[in-house]
Tab-separated table of C-alpha atoms and ligand atoms in Angstrom:
chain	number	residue	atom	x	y	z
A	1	UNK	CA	93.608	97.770	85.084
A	2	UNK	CA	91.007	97.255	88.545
A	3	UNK	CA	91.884	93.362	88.170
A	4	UNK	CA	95.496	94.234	88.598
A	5	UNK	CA	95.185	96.963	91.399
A	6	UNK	CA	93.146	93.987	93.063
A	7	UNK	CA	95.600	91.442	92.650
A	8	UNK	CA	97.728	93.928	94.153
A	9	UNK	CA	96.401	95.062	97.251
A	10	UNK	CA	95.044	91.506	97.516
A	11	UNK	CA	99.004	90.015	97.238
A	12	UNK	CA	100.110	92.870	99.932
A	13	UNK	CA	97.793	91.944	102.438
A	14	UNK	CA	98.265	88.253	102.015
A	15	UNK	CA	101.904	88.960	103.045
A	16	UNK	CA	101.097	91.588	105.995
A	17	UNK	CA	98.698	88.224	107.121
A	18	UNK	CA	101.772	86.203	106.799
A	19	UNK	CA	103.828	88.461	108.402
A	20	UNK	CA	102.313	88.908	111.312
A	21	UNK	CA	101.217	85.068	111.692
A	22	UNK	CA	104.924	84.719	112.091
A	23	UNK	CA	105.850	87.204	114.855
A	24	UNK	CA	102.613	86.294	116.369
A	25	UNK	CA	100.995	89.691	115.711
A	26	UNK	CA	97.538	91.003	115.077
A	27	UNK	CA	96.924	92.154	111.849
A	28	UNK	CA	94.406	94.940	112.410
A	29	UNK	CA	97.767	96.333	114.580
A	30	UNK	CA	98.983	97.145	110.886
A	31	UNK	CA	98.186	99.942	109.211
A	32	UNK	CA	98.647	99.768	105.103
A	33	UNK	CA	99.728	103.230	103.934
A	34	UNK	CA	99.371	103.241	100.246
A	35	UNK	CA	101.457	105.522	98.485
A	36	UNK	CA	100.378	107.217	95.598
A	37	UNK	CA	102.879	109.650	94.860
A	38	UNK	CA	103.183	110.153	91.455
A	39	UNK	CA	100.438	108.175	90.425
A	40	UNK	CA	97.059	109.685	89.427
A	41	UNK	CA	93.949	110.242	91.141
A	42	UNK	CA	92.306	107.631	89.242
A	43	UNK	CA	94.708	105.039	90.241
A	44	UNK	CA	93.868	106.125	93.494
A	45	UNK	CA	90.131	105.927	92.957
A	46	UNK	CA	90.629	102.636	91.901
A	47	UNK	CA	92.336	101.341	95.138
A	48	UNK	CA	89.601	103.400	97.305
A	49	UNK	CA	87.039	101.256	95.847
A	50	UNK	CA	88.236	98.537	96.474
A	51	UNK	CA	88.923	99.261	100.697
A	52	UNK	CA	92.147	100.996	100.710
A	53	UNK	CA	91.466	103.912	102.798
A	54	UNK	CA	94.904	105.076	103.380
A	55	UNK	CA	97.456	106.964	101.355
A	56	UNK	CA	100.432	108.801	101.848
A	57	UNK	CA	102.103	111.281	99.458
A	58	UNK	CA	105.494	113.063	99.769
A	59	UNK	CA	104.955	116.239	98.337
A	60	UNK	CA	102.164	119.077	100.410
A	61	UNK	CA	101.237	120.198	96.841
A	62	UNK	CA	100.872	116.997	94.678
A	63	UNK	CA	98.428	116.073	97.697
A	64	UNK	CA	96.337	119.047	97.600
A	65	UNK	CA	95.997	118.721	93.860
A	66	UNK	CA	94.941	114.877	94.461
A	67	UNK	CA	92.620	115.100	97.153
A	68	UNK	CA	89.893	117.014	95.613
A	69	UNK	CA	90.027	114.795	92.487
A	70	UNK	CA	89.815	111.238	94.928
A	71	UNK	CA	87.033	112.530	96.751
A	72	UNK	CA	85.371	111.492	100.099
A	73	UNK	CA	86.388	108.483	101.778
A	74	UNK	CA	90.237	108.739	101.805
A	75	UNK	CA	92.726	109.568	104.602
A	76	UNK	CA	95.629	111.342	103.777
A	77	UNK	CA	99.289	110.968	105.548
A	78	UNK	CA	102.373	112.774	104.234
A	79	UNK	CA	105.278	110.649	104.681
A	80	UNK	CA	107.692	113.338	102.886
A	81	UNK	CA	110.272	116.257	104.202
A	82	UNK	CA	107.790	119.162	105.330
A	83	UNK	CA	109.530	122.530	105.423
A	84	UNK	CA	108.429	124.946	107.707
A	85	UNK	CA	106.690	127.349	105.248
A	86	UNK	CA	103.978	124.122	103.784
A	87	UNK	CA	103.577	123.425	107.639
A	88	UNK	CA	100.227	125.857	107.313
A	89	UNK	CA	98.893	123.957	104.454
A	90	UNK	CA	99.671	120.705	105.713
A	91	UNK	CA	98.217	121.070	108.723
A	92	UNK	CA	94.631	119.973	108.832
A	93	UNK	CA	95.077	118.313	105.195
A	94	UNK	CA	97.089	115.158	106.664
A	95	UNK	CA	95.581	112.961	109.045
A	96	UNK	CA	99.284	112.054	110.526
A	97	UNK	CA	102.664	113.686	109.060
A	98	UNK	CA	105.183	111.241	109.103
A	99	UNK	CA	107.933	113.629	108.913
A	100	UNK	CA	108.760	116.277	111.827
A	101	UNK	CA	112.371	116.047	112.194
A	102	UNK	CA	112.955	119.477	114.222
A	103	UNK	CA	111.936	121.583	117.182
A	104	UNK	CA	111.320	124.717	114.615
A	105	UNK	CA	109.198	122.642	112.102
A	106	UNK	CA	106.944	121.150	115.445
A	107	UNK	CA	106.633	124.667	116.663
A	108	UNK	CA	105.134	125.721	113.490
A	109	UNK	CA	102.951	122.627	113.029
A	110	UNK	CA	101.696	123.898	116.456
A	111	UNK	CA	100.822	127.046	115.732
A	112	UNK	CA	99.259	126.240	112.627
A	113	UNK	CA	96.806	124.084	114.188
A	114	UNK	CA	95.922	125.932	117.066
A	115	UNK	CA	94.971	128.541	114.444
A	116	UNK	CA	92.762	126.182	113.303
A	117	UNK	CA	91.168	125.119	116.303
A	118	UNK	CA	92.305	121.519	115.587
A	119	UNK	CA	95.429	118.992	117.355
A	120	UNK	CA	97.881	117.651	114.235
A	121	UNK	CA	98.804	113.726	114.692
A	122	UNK	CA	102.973	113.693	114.338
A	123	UNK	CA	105.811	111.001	114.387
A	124	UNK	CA	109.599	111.909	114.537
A	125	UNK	CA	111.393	110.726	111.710
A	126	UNK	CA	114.973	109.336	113.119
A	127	UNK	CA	117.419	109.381	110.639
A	128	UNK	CA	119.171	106.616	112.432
A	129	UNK	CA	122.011	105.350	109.727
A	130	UNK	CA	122.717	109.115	109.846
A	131	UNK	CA	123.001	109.459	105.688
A	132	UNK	CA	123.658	113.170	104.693
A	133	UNK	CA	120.956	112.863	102.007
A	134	UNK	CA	118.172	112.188	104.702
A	135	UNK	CA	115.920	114.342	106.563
A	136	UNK	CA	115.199	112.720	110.085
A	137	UNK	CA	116.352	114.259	113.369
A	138	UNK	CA	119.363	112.261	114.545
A	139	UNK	CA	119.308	109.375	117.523
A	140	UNK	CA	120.842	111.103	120.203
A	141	UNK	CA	118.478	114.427	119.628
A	142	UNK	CA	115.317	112.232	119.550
A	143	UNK	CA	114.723	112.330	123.301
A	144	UNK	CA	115.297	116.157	123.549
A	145	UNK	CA	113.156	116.463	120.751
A	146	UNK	CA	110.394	114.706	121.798
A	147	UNK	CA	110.107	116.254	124.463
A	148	UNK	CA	110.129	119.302	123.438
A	149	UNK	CA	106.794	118.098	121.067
A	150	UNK	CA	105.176	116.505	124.100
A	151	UNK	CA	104.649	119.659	125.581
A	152	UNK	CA	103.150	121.531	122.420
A	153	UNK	CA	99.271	121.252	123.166
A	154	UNK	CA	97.891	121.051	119.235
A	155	UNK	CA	100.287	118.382	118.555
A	156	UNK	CA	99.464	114.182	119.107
A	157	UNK	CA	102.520	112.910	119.190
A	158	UNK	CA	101.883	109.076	117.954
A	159	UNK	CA	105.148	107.628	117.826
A	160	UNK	CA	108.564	107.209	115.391
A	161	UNK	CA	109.527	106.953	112.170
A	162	UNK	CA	112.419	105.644	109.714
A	163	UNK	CA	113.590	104.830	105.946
A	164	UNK	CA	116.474	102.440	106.448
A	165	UNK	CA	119.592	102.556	104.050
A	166	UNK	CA	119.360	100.891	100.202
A	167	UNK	CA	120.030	97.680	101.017
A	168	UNK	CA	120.144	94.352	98.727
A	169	UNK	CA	118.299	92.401	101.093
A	170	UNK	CA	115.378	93.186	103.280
A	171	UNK	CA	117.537	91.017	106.187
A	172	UNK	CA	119.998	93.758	106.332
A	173	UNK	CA	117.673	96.732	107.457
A	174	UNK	CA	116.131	94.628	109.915
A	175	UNK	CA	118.551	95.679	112.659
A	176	UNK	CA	117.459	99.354	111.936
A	177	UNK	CA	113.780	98.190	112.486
A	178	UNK	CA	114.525	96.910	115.519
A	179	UNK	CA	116.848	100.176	116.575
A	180	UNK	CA	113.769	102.222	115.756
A	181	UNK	CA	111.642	99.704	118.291
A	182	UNK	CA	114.098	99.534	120.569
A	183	UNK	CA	114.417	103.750	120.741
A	184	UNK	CA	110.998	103.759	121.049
A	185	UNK	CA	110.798	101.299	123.834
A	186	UNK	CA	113.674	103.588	125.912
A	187	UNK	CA	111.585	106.893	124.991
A	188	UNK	CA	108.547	105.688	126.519
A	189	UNK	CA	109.081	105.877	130.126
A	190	UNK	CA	111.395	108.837	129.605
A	191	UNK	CA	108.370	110.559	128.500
A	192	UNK	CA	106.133	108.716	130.931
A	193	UNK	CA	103.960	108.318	127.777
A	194	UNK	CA	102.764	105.626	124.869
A	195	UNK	CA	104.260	106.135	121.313
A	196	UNK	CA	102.072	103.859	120.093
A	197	UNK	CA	102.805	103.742	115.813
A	198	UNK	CA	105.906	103.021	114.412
A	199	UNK	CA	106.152	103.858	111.005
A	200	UNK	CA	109.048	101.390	108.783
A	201	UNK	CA	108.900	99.414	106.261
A	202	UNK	CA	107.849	100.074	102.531
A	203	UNK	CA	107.750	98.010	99.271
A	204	UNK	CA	111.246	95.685	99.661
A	205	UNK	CA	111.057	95.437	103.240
A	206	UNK	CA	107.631	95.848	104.973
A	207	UNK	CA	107.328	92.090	106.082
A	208	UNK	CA	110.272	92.606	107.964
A	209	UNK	CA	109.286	95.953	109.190
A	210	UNK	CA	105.791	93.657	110.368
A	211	UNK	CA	108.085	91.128	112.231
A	212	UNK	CA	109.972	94.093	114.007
A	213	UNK	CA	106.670	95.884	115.089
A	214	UNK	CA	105.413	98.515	112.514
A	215	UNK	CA	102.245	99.870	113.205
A	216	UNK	CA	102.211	101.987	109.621
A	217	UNK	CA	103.685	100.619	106.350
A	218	UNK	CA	104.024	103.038	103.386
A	219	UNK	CA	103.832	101.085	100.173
A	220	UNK	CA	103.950	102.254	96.967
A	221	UNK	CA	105.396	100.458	94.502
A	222	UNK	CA	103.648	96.886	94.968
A	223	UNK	CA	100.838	98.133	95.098
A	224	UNK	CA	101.079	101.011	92.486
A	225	UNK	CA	103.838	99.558	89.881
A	226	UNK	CA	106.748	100.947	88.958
A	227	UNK	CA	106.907	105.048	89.543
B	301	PLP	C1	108.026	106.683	98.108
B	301	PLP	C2	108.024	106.441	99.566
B	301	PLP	C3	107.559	105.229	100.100
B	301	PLP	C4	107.080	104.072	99.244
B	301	PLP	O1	108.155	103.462	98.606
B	301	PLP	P1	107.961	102.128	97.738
B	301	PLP	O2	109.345	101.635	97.578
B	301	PLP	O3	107.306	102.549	96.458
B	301	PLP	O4	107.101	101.195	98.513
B	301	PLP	C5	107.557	105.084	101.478
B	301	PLP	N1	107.989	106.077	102.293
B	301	PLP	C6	108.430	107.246	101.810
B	301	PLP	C7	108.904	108.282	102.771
B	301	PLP	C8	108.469	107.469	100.441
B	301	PLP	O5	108.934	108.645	99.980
């Protein structure tokens, strides 16, 4: 269905346009993460074509089976839970991991890539409405934490990262957008360093996630369908 992958992608960036025309952004500052998980390679092919460069999956494996099968062209994020023991086989594979939530799990990202001669682009996922069922290092660990990832020489550190609660109404997670910012905006000269990306926002909240500053939306679902 290319007509409806292009009404799709067109619709999304229509409202990332809008989005940022409000808040009085730029709208080459946002990144559109497309996230394929689930869906095919040829669904992905199909978005590739037509100038979506970016996707993001959530599993190490799923990607590695995909990204042979998409081809040249595509850059690959993981925006899922990495445990330690994929760290090796993500490393190299994703051009930014969403998801280091630990000092372990950065240690072993580090090592990884200094094995392979290469520094790994990070963000910190925050788990900042602290739900059990979340992976995300919590608030008041962040600044230890990155720290502790500033100082590991194969590792970029670019910035934050967040999934809000469910919420009925893209209005309510806005104050966790801005919490995300706003921790960002205190880590900065902490670190004495720019976090420039902050990744929020996916399918029933990015244009919120624009308004509040996100650098990296993952969207799947409008731009995919239904998984
Ligand atoms: C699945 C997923 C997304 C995309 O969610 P949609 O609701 O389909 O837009 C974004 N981020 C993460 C971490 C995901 O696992």
């Amino acid at each position: 269905m290319p007509d409806g992958a292009a009404r799709a992608l067109d619709a999304v960036r229509g409202r990332i346009a809008s989005a940022c025309a409000r808040s009085g952004r730029d709208p080459g500052a946002v990144a559109l993460v497309a996230v394929s998980k689930t869906f095919p390679a040829e669904r992905v092919r199909e978005m590739l074509a037509l100038g979506q460069t970016v996707f993001g999956e959530n599993r190490v494996q799923e990607a590695l089976d995909k990204i042979p099968l998409v081809g040249a062209g595509a850059s690959w994020h993981l925006v899922g839970h990495l445990q330690s023991n994929k760290a090796k086989r993500a490393v190299g594979t994703f051009d930014l991991i969403h998801s280091v939530d630990g000092a372990d799990l950065a240690r072993e990202i580090d090592r990884r890539a200094a094995e392979r001669g290469i520094v790994q682009p990070v963000l910190v996922q925050v788990n900042l409405s602290r739900e059990a069922t979340k992976s995300g290092a919590a608030e008041e660990e962040t600044a230890a934490l990155l720290e502790a990832l500033a100082s590991l020489p194969h590792l970029d550190l670019r910035g934050l990262m967040t999934i809000p609660p469910p919420a009925e109404d893209a209005e309510e997670v806005r104050p966790w957008f801005a919490a995300l910012r706003e921790l960002r905006d205190r880590a900065e000269p902490l670190l004495g360093r720019k976090l420039p990306d902050l990744s929020m926002g996916m399918t029933d909240d990015f244009e919120v996630a624009v308004e509040e500053g996100s650098t990296l939306i993952r969207v799947g679902r409008a731009l995919f369908g239904e998984r």
